[in-house]
């Protein structure tokens, strides 16, 4: 067989093989087999060295034609196979856009978050800033700067989880008072802040105690702040949260960081003061602790207690939510039972 005949045979063989190829892998194998360095075409062209000088260019250009032709055919087949693959994917993966969609289950903010946001709103409206504290706090800020030196007996009321001797899970949000006071620049105006967040105590959990709960600290410091300001402010809060008819009552109490200190009660929102289960027949419900910032606390934060005065309060949003929604066990807030939580879905 002459070289031309061999080349023609090779071309025909390749073309007939091509039509039986159905995958890109097979196609690549064929290309290597025919046109590769060790492929059939190269093999045939080795025979060129036996040709005469006149024959060589003729056979050479014929060989080039065949190589170009085969390259082109292989490309064509490749395009065809790729399109076929795409077509079959499209056919198999049809989506019926007219089918009804799957409902996305939307969660909701936790009822405590909702309560805290509502309280924040009340204070933002009165020009307070909302400050973040830290849950892991220094003994120094949590106790000492709140006028509770080491060995102070009132520390017992707030036993907590210690990380080291000097580092603990904060027992109240009051350390944020000290941190905010020492940063405040009174030339920019009075200090008015609230600080919501988690607090921790080494309590045995029961229906009204949880080792983790929430507080919202409030603090106002300026020249001439009085207990009247405290009472008026808390009245605004209580009326917004529990209804316009609510009244408040201040009872003497004790906190090391306020002087005088008070316990604040609201008139019962259920019976209006005549006595029922919610207020334990007293007509009043205790909701927070408060007082005038102790001069020592002001001084420790670098504020002249002869010039400035302030009030502070600590409110428990868990308790507010329990009262408002009639939740009788604080642990419900922390157990993450969707059946409980879904009752407090925010309405769109
Ligand atoms: N920190 C106090 C507590 O946790 C509450 C409080 C805050 C009282 C601010 C007075 C002033 O019991």
Tab-separated table of C-alpha atoms and ligand atoms in Angstrom:
chain	number	residue	atom	x	y	z
A	1	UNK	CA	0.000	0.000	0.000
A	2	UNK	CA	1.379	3.382	-0.914
A	3	UNK	CA	1.627	6.047	1.768
A	4	UNK	CA	-1.314	7.910	0.215
A	5	UNK	CA	-3.417	4.777	0.411
A	6	UNK	CA	-2.416	4.259	4.008
A	7	UNK	CA	-3.315	7.851	4.821
A	8	UNK	CA	-6.676	7.581	3.094
A	9	UNK	CA	-7.422	4.354	4.963
A	10	UNK	CA	-6.458	6.021	8.214
A	11	UNK	CA	-8.780	8.923	7.490
A	12	UNK	CA	-11.681	6.655	6.742
A	13	UNK	CA	-11.056	4.538	9.787
A	14	UNK	CA	-10.983	7.638	11.960
A	15	UNK	CA	-14.181	9.038	10.497
A	16	UNK	CA	-16.052	5.799	10.941
A	17	UNK	CA	-14.812	5.455	14.524
A	18	UNK	CA	-15.876	9.001	15.294
A	19	UNK	CA	-19.524	8.300	14.637
A	20	UNK	CA	-19.487	5.578	17.319
A	21	UNK	CA	-18.017	7.770	19.986
A	22	UNK	CA	-20.397	8.905	22.707
A	23	UNK	CA	-18.319	10.363	25.456
A	24	UNK	CA	-15.723	13.108	25.666
A	25	UNK	CA	-13.272	10.659	27.219
A	26	UNK	CA	-13.528	8.251	24.342
A	27	UNK	CA	-13.116	11.151	21.971
A	28	UNK	CA	-9.919	12.235	23.637
A	29	UNK	CA	-8.570	8.684	23.470
A	30	UNK	CA	-9.265	8.611	19.761
A	31	UNK	CA	-7.510	11.919	19.227
A	32	UNK	CA	-4.397	10.638	21.006
A	33	UNK	CA	-4.558	7.354	19.097
A	34	UNK	CA	-4.726	9.090	15.722
A	35	UNK	CA	-2.931	12.387	16.071
A	36	UNK	CA	-0.802	11.992	19.183
A	37	UNK	CA	3.005	11.808	19.220
A	38	UNK	CA	2.875	8.034	19.149
A	39	UNK	CA	-0.320	8.007	17.098
A	40	UNK	CA	-1.096	6.269	13.838
A	41	UNK	CA	-0.644	9.339	11.655
A	42	UNK	CA	2.861	9.965	13.014
A	43	UNK	CA	3.597	6.287	12.491
A	44	UNK	CA	2.562	6.448	8.834
A	45	UNK	CA	4.574	9.611	8.261
A	46	UNK	CA	7.714	7.828	9.442
A	47	UNK	CA	7.595	6.030	6.070
A	48	UNK	CA	8.235	9.395	4.327
A	49	UNK	CA	11.961	8.960	4.647
A	50	UNK	CA	11.770	6.204	1.983
A	51	UNK	CA	10.117	8.487	-0.557
A	52	UNK	CA	11.805	10.281	-3.412
A	53	UNK	CA	12.398	14.047	-3.302
A	54	UNK	CA	9.495	14.616	-5.746
A	55	UNK	CA	7.011	12.438	-3.871
A	56	UNK	CA	7.797	13.855	-0.437
A	57	UNK	CA	6.097	17.312	-0.719
A	58	UNK	CA	3.013	15.785	-2.366
A	59	UNK	CA	2.554	13.178	0.340
A	60	UNK	CA	3.489	15.763	3.000
A	61	UNK	CA	0.764	18.170	2.013
A	62	UNK	CA	-1.748	15.306	1.701
A	63	UNK	CA	-0.816	14.261	5.230
A	64	UNK	CA	-1.346	17.828	6.476
A	65	UNK	CA	-4.772	17.955	4.858
A	66	UNK	CA	-5.742	14.746	6.556
A	67	UNK	CA	-4.482	15.939	9.931
A	68	UNK	CA	-6.444	19.205	9.558
A	69	UNK	CA	-9.535	17.337	8.475
A	70	UNK	CA	-9.358	14.914	11.398
A	71	UNK	CA	-8.748	17.741	13.864
A	72	UNK	CA	-11.785	19.510	12.530
A	73	UNK	CA	-13.971	16.378	12.692
A	74	UNK	CA	-12.888	15.703	16.244
A	75	UNK	CA	-13.777	19.276	17.245
A	76	UNK	CA	-17.169	18.933	15.574
A	77	UNK	CA	-17.850	15.721	17.445
A	78	UNK	CA	-16.760	17.380	20.668
A	79	UNK	CA	-19.222	20.256	20.216
A	80	UNK	CA	-21.944	17.781	19.365
A	81	UNK	CA	-21.298	15.674	22.469
A	82	UNK	CA	-21.175	18.709	24.746
A	83	UNK	CA	-24.488	19.960	23.469
A	84	UNK	CA	-26.054	16.528	23.773
A	85	UNK	CA	-24.895	16.355	27.393
A	86	UNK	CA	-26.385	19.764	28.124
A	87	UNK	CA	-29.639	18.852	26.430
A	88	UNK	CA	-30.026	15.679	28.443
A	89	UNK	CA	-29.278	17.522	31.721
A	90	UNK	CA	-31.928	20.070	30.869
A	91	UNK	CA	-34.432	17.360	30.036
A	92	UNK	CA	-33.792	15.400	33.217
A	93	UNK	CA	-33.749	18.355	35.543
A	94	UNK	CA	-36.901	20.075	34.515
A	95	UNK	CA	-38.428	22.203	37.258
A	96	UNK	CA	-42.139	22.744	37.296
A	97	UNK	CA	-42.328	26.412	38.183
A	98	UNK	CA	-46.092	26.153	38.567
A	99	UNK	CA	-45.826	23.804	41.587
A	100	UNK	CA	-46.682	25.498	44.916
A	101	UNK	CA	-43.542	26.563	46.829
A	102	UNK	CA	-42.330	25.127	50.106
A	103	UNK	CA	-43.151	27.403	53.012
A	104	UNK	CA	-40.076	28.829	54.734
A	105	UNK	CA	-40.479	28.525	58.475
A	106	UNK	CA	-39.746	31.959	59.888
A	107	UNK	CA	-38.553	32.189	63.460
A	108	UNK	CA	-38.960	35.207	65.668
A	109	UNK	CA	-36.943	37.238	68.102
A	110	UNK	CA	-36.970	35.709	71.579
A	111	UNK	CA	-39.618	37.109	73.884
A	112	UNK	CA	-36.883	38.456	76.184
A	113	UNK	CA	-35.198	40.202	73.281
A	114	UNK	CA	-38.545	41.718	72.341
A	115	UNK	CA	-39.076	42.911	75.904
A	116	UNK	CA	-35.613	44.429	76.098
A	117	UNK	CA	-36.016	46.148	72.745
A	118	UNK	CA	-39.288	47.637	73.892
A	119	UNK	CA	-37.665	48.978	77.061
A	120	UNK	CA	-34.737	50.312	75.040
A	121	UNK	CA	-37.238	52.173	72.890
A	122	UNK	CA	-38.725	53.918	75.896
A	123	UNK	CA	-35.309	55.143	77.025
A	124	UNK	CA	-34.021	56.017	73.562
A	125	UNK	CA	-37.055	58.300	73.367
A	126	UNK	CA	-35.800	60.052	76.502
A	127	UNK	CA	-32.331	60.641	75.068
A	128	UNK	CA	-30.489	57.747	76.694
A	129	UNK	CA	-27.693	55.879	74.962
A	130	UNK	CA	-27.693	52.083	74.945
A	131	UNK	CA	-24.320	50.750	76.131
A	132	UNK	CA	-22.969	47.194	75.869
A	133	UNK	CA	-21.173	45.722	78.836
A	134	UNK	CA	-19.162	42.542	79.169
A	135	UNK	CA	-20.441	39.261	80.546
A	136	UNK	CA	-17.025	38.225	81.798
A	137	UNK	CA	-16.127	41.048	84.141
A	138	UNK	CA	-13.377	41.924	86.557
A	139	UNK	CA	-14.064	41.542	90.257
A	140	UNK	CA	-12.832	45.127	90.415
A	141	UNK	CA	-15.694	46.538	88.319
A	142	UNK	CA	-18.382	44.090	89.393
A	143	UNK	CA	-17.792	44.615	93.110
A	144	UNK	CA	-15.049	46.990	94.204
A	145	UNK	CA	-16.043	49.906	92.016
A	146	UNK	CA	-19.635	49.347	93.154
A	147	UNK	CA	-18.555	49.978	96.723
A	148	UNK	CA	-18.361	46.282	97.566
A	149	UNK	CA	-14.758	45.800	98.686
A	150	UNK	CA	-13.365	42.305	99.169
A	151	UNK	CA	-14.957	40.670	102.236
A	152	UNK	CA	-17.972	43.000	102.126
A	153	UNK	CA	-20.867	40.926	103.505
A	154	UNK	CA	-23.268	42.122	100.779
A	155	UNK	CA	-21.203	40.147	98.255
A	156	UNK	CA	-22.992	37.080	99.598
A	157	UNK	CA	-26.252	38.244	98.006
A	158	UNK	CA	-24.600	37.892	94.617
A	159	UNK	CA	-22.513	34.759	94.678
A	160	UNK	CA	-21.294	33.904	91.212
A	161	UNK	CA	-19.114	31.820	88.927
A	162	UNK	CA	-15.464	32.759	89.184
A	163	UNK	CA	-13.067	32.270	86.310
A	164	UNK	CA	-10.036	33.341	88.330
A	165	UNK	CA	-9.866	35.160	91.676
A	166	UNK	CA	-10.145	38.451	89.808
A	167	UNK	CA	-12.367	37.469	86.872
A	168	UNK	CA	-15.989	36.373	87.055
A	169	UNK	CA	-19.315	36.142	85.265
A	170	UNK	CA	-20.904	39.442	86.227
A	171	UNK	CA	-23.613	39.212	88.872
A	172	UNK	CA	-25.375	42.372	87.747
A	173	UNK	CA	-25.154	44.994	85.007
A	174	UNK	CA	-24.004	47.624	87.527
A	175	UNK	CA	-20.301	47.393	86.533
A	176	UNK	CA	-21.349	49.118	83.303
A	177	UNK	CA	-22.105	52.165	85.493
A	178	UNK	CA	-18.465	52.405	86.544
A	179	UNK	CA	-17.162	51.758	83.038
A	180	UNK	CA	-19.434	54.412	81.542
A	181	UNK	CA	-18.824	57.020	84.250
A	182	UNK	CA	-15.052	56.852	83.979
A	183	UNK	CA	-15.303	57.423	80.214
A	184	UNK	CA	-17.870	60.204	80.278
A	185	UNK	CA	-16.944	63.741	79.328
A	186	UNK	CA	-19.419	66.079	81.052
A	187	UNK	CA	-18.491	68.968	78.796
A	188	UNK	CA	-20.473	67.027	76.154
A	189	UNK	CA	-23.618	66.942	78.314
A	190	UNK	CA	-25.166	64.796	81.042
A	191	UNK	CA	-24.684	61.032	81.231
A	192	UNK	CA	-27.826	59.088	80.420
A	193	UNK	CA	-27.468	55.444	79.602
A	194	UNK	CA	-29.068	52.060	79.856
A	195	UNK	CA	-27.274	48.763	79.471
A	196	UNK	CA	-29.167	45.530	78.870
A	197	UNK	CA	-27.535	42.137	79.103
A	198	UNK	CA	-27.056	38.743	80.696
A	199	UNK	CA	-26.039	38.334	84.317
A	200	UNK	CA	-25.150	35.227	86.306
A	201	UNK	CA	-25.573	34.073	89.864
A	202	UNK	CA	-24.840	30.863	91.652
A	203	UNK	CA	-28.521	30.233	92.312
A	204	UNK	CA	-30.386	26.975	92.451
A	205	UNK	CA	-32.770	27.150	89.516
A	206	UNK	CA	-36.476	27.118	90.339
A	207	UNK	CA	-39.617	28.781	89.000
A	208	UNK	CA	-38.386	32.274	89.856
A	209	UNK	CA	-34.590	31.837	89.886
A	210	UNK	CA	-32.221	31.054	87.076
A	211	UNK	CA	-28.426	30.979	87.253
A	212	UNK	CA	-28.551	33.147	84.153
A	213	UNK	CA	-31.010	35.971	83.642
A	214	UNK	CA	-31.134	39.514	82.314
A	215	UNK	CA	-30.916	42.999	83.692
A	216	UNK	CA	-31.211	46.451	82.283
A	217	UNK	CA	-29.047	48.914	84.118
A	218	UNK	CA	-29.987	52.570	84.022
A	219	UNK	CA	-27.817	55.511	85.006
A	220	UNK	CA	-28.192	59.277	84.869
A	221	UNK	CA	-25.527	61.629	86.204
A	222	UNK	CA	-25.617	65.407	85.971
A	223	UNK	CA	-25.696	68.479	88.162
A	224	UNK	CA	-28.780	68.573	90.370
A	225	UNK	CA	-30.257	65.127	89.697
A	226	UNK	CA	-32.724	64.196	92.450
A	227	UNK	CA	-34.850	61.299	93.574
A	228	UNK	CA	-37.788	63.083	91.899
A	229	UNK	CA	-36.052	62.556	88.548
A	230	UNK	CA	-35.699	58.872	89.352
A	231	UNK	CA	-39.336	58.508	90.260
A	232	UNK	CA	-40.574	60.429	87.220
A	233	UNK	CA	-38.378	58.385	84.890
A	234	UNK	CA	-39.535	55.075	86.297
A	235	UNK	CA	-43.147	56.194	86.065
A	236	UNK	CA	-42.724	56.791	82.340
A	237	UNK	CA	-41.244	53.306	81.954
A	238	UNK	CA	-43.915	51.562	84.014
A	239	UNK	CA	-46.823	53.273	82.278
A	240	UNK	CA	-45.382	52.388	78.871
A	241	UNK	CA	-44.817	48.767	79.810
A	242	UNK	CA	-47.817	48.074	82.051
A	243	UNK	CA	-50.448	50.653	81.164
A	244	UNK	CA	-51.176	54.331	81.753
A	245	UNK	CA	-53.064	53.743	85.029
A	246	UNK	CA	-50.051	52.196	86.794
A	247	UNK	CA	-48.628	53.921	89.834
A	248	UNK	CA	-45.309	53.288	91.505
A	249	UNK	CA	-44.284	53.093	95.117
A	250	UNK	CA	-40.777	53.411	96.507
A	251	UNK	CA	-39.790	51.426	99.593
A	252	UNK	CA	-36.525	51.913	101.476
A	253	UNK	CA	-33.958	49.259	100.697
A	254	UNK	CA	-30.226	48.704	100.693
A	255	UNK	CA	-27.625	48.483	97.935
A	256	UNK	CA	-23.990	49.305	98.658
A	257	UNK	CA	-23.755	51.441	95.506
A	258	UNK	CA	-26.790	53.669	96.047
A	259	UNK	CA	-27.758	55.915	98.945
A	260	UNK	CA	-30.615	56.167	99.594
A	261	UNK	CA	-31.701	52.889	98.012
A	262	UNK	CA	-35.209	51.865	97.101
A	263	UNK	CA	-37.193	48.881	95.991
A	264	UNK	CA	-39.755	49.917	93.377
A	265	UNK	CA	-43.253	48.419	93.237
A	266	UNK	CA	-45.948	48.980	90.627
A	267	UNK	CA	-49.653	48.878	91.335
A	268	UNK	CA	-50.956	45.493	90.220
A	269	UNK	CA	-51.932	45.568	86.542
A	270	UNK	CA	-54.215	42.583	86.980
A	271	UNK	CA	-56.478	43.660	89.854
A	272	UNK	CA	-55.625	47.354	89.811
A	273	UNK	CA	-54.584	47.241	93.465
A	274	UNK	CA	-57.428	45.404	95.157
A	275	UNK	CA	-55.435	42.201	95.595
A	276	UNK	CA	-55.150	39.023	93.477
A	277	UNK	CA	-52.828	36.073	92.761
A	278	UNK	CA	-50.403	38.084	90.665
A	279	UNK	CA	-49.715	40.633	93.443
A	280	UNK	CA	-50.103	38.034	96.197
A	281	UNK	CA	-53.067	39.969	97.573
A	282	UNK	CA	-50.942	43.054	98.322
A	283	UNK	CA	-51.978	45.192	95.358
A	284	UNK	CA	-48.308	45.878	94.566
A	285	UNK	CA	-45.666	44.068	92.519
A	286	UNK	CA	-41.960	44.546	93.080
A	287	UNK	CA	-40.145	45.153	89.807
A	288	UNK	CA	-36.805	46.784	90.370
A	289	UNK	CA	-34.070	48.114	92.621
A	290	UNK	CA	-32.849	51.682	92.385
A	291	UNK	CA	-31.359	54.602	94.244
A	292	UNK	CA	-29.192	57.690	94.159
A	293	UNK	CA	-25.645	56.855	93.061
A	294	UNK	CA	-23.482	56.577	96.179
A	295	UNK	CA	-20.975	59.475	96.420
A	296	UNK	CA	-18.153	56.964	96.846
A	297	UNK	CA	-19.111	55.319	93.546
A	298	UNK	CA	-19.062	58.705	91.804
A	299	UNK	CA	-15.702	59.619	93.342
A	300	UNK	CA	-14.133	56.263	92.406
A	301	UNK	CA	-15.110	57.024	88.812
A	302	UNK	CA	-13.419	60.416	88.982
A	303	UNK	CA	-16.629	62.449	89.344
A	304	UNK	CA	-16.852	65.221	91.961
A	305	UNK	CA	-19.749	64.192	94.194
A	306	UNK	CA	-20.064	67.737	95.499
A	307	UNK	CA	-20.962	68.945	92.015
A	308	UNK	CA	-22.664	65.975	90.394
A	309	UNK	CA	-25.344	63.568	91.516
A	310	UNK	CA	-27.154	60.743	89.799
A	311	UNK	CA	-29.647	57.957	90.005
A	312	UNK	CA	-29.355	54.335	88.967
A	313	UNK	CA	-31.693	51.429	88.643
A	314	UNK	CA	-31.519	47.762	87.806
A	315	UNK	CA	-34.521	46.196	86.121
A	316	UNK	CA	-35.164	42.531	85.332
A	317	UNK	CA	-36.662	42.042	81.866
A	318	UNK	CA	-37.271	38.351	82.626
A	319	UNK	CA	-39.560	39.433	85.436
A	320	UNK	CA	-41.224	42.090	83.289
A	321	UNK	CA	-41.968	39.482	80.615
A	322	UNK	CA	-43.208	36.936	83.175
A	323	UNK	CA	-45.605	39.488	84.603
A	324	UNK	CA	-46.848	40.807	81.298
A	325	UNK	CA	-47.438	37.434	79.676
A	326	UNK	CA	-48.364	35.430	82.755
A	327	UNK	CA	-45.346	33.107	82.435
A	328	UNK	CA	-45.053	31.303	85.745
A	329	UNK	CA	-41.646	29.669	85.337
A	330	UNK	CA	-38.535	31.638	84.367
A	331	UNK	CA	-36.902	28.456	83.060
A	332	UNK	CA	-39.282	28.515	80.094
A	333	UNK	CA	-37.257	31.392	78.673
A	334	UNK	CA	-34.091	29.318	78.577
A	335	UNK	CA	-35.275	25.873	77.499
A	336	UNK	CA	-35.703	26.787	73.843
A	337	UNK	CA	-38.959	24.897	73.426
A	338	UNK	CA	-40.378	26.149	70.144
A	339	UNK	CA	-43.941	25.541	71.359
A	340	UNK	CA	-43.350	28.058	74.127
A	341	UNK	CA	-41.371	30.568	72.077
A	342	UNK	CA	-43.765	30.604	69.126
A	343	UNK	CA	-46.469	32.106	71.281
A	344	UNK	CA	-44.548	35.351	71.183
A	345	UNK	CA	-44.291	35.703	67.429
A	346	UNK	CA	-43.890	39.301	66.387
A	347	UNK	CA	-46.831	40.207	64.199
A	348	UNK	CA	-45.876	41.598	60.812
B	1	LIG	N1	-27.469	45.801	90.781
B	1	LIG	C1	-28.625	45.621	91.638
B	1	LIG	C2	-28.984	44.138	91.697
B	1	LIG	O1	-28.588	43.399	90.819
B	1	LIG	C3	-29.816	46.423	91.152
B	1	LIG	C4	-29.587	47.885	91.223
B	1	LIG	C5	-29.026	48.563	90.171
B	1	LIG	C6	-29.942	48.562	92.361
B	1	LIG	C7	-28.842	49.932	90.251
B	1	LIG	C8	-29.747	49.926	92.450
B	1	LIG	C9	-29.196	50.585	91.396
B	1	LIG	O2	-29.619	43.681	92.592
